[in-house]
mmCIF file of C-alpha atoms in Angstrom:
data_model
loop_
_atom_site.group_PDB
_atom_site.id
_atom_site.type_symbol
_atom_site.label_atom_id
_atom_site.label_comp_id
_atom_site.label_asym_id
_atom_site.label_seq_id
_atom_site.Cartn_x
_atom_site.Cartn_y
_atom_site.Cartn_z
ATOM 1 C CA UNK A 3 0.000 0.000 0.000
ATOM 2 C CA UNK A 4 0.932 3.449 -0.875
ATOM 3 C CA UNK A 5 -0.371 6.788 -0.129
ATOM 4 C CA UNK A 6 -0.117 10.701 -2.076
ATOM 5 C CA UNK A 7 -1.617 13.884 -1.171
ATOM 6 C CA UNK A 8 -2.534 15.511 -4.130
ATOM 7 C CA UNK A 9 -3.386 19.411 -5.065
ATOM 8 C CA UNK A 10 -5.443 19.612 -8.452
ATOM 9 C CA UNK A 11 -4.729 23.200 -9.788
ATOM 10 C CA UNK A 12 -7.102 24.920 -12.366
ATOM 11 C CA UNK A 13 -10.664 25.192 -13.329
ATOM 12 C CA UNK A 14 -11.667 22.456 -10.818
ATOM 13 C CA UNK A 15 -14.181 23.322 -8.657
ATOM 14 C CA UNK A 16 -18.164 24.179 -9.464
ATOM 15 C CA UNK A 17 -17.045 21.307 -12.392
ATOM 16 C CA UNK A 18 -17.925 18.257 -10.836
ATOM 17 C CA UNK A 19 -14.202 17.398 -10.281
ATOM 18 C CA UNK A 20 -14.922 16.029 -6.531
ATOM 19 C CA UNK A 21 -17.791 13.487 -7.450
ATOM 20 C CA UNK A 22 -15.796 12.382 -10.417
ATOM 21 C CA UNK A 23 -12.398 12.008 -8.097
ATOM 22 C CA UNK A 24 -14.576 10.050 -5.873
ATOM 23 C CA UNK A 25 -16.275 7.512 -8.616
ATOM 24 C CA UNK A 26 -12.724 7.008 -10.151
ATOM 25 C CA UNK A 27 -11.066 6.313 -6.959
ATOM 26 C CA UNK A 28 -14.210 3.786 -6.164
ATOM 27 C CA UNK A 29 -13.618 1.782 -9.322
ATOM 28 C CA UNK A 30 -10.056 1.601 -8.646
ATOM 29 C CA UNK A 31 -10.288 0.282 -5.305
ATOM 30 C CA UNK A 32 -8.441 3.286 -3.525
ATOM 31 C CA UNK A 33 -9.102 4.665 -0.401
ATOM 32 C CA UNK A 34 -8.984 8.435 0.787
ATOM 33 C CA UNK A 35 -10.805 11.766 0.916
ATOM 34 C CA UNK A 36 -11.157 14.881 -1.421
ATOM 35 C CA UNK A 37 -12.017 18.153 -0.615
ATOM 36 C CA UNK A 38 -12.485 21.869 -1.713
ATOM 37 C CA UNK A 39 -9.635 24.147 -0.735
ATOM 38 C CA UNK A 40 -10.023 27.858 0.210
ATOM 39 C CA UNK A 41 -7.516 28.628 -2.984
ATOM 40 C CA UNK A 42 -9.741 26.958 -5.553
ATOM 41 C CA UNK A 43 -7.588 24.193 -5.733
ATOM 42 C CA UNK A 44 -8.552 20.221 -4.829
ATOM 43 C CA UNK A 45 -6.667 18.522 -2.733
ATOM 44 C CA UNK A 46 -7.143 14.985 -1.820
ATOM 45 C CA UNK A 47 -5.285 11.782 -0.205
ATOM 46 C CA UNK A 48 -5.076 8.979 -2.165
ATOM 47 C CA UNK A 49 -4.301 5.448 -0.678
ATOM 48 C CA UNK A 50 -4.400 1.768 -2.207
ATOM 49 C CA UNK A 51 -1.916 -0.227 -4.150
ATOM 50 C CA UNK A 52 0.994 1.205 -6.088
ATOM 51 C CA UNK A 53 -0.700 0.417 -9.655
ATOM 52 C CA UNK A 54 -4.094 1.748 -9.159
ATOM 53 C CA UNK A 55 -2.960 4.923 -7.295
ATOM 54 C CA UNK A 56 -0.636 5.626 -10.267
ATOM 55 C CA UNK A 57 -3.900 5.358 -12.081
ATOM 56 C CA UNK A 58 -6.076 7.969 -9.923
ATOM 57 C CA UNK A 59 -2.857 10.212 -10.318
ATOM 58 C CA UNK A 60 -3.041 9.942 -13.630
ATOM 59 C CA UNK A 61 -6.989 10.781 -14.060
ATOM 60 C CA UNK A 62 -6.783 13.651 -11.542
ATOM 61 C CA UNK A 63 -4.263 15.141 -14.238
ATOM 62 C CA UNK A 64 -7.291 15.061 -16.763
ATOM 63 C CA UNK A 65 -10.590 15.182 -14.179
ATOM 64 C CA UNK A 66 -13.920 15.272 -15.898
ATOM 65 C CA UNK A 67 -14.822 16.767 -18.859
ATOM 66 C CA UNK A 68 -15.943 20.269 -17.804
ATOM 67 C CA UNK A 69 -12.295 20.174 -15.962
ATOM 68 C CA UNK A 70 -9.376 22.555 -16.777
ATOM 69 C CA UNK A 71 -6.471 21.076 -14.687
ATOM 70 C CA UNK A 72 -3.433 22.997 -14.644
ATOM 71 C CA UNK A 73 -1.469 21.960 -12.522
ATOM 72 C CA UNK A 74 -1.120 18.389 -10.088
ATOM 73 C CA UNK A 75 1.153 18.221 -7.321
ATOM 74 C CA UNK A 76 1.699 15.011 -5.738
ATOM 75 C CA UNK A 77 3.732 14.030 -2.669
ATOM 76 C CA UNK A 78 4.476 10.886 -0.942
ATOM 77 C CA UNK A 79 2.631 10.425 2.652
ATOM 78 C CA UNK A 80 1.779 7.962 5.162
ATOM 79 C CA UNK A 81 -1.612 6.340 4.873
ATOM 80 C CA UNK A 82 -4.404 7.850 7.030
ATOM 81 C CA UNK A 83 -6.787 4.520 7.553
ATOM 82 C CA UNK A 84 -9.064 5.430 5.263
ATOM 83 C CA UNK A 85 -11.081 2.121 3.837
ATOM 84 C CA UNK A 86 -13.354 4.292 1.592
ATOM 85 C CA UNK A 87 -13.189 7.179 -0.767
ATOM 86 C CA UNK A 88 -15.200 9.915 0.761
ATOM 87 C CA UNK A 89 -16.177 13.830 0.338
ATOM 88 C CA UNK A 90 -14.825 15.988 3.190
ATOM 89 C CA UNK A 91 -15.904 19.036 3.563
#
């Protein structure tokens, strides 16, 4: 098991970005949270194998279609104990 923080720059909130983080990261099988940040970016924390984290990075970098991501920073961290994917707010 691995875990990443992420922080989604760009046109990614109002967009649907955090319900389509969440469905993604369900079919994967990962674990974590994602929420709004004051900035206007997303962060989230991302947990689950190596492969299908890699994966979740690598669909945060798009998001969903009304998306504009410009920017995704993503550091190692140490797993929370998350089991689900879920919405903080």
């Amino acid at each position: 098991m691995i875990a990443r923080q992420l922080v989604v720059r760009g046109v990614v909130q109002g967009v649907g970005y955090r319900a389509a983080l969440v469905a993604e990261a369900r079919r994967l099988g990962v674990a974590g949270w994602v929420r709004n940040r004051p900035d206007g970016a997303v962060e989230a924390h991302v947990i689950g194998e190596a492969d299908a984290v890699e994966a979740l990075v690598g669909w945060a970098r798009l998001g969903p279609r009304l998306a504009a991501v410009s920017n995704v920073e993503v550091s190692e961290t140490t797993p929370d104990g998350s089991v689900a994917f879920t919405v903080e707010r």
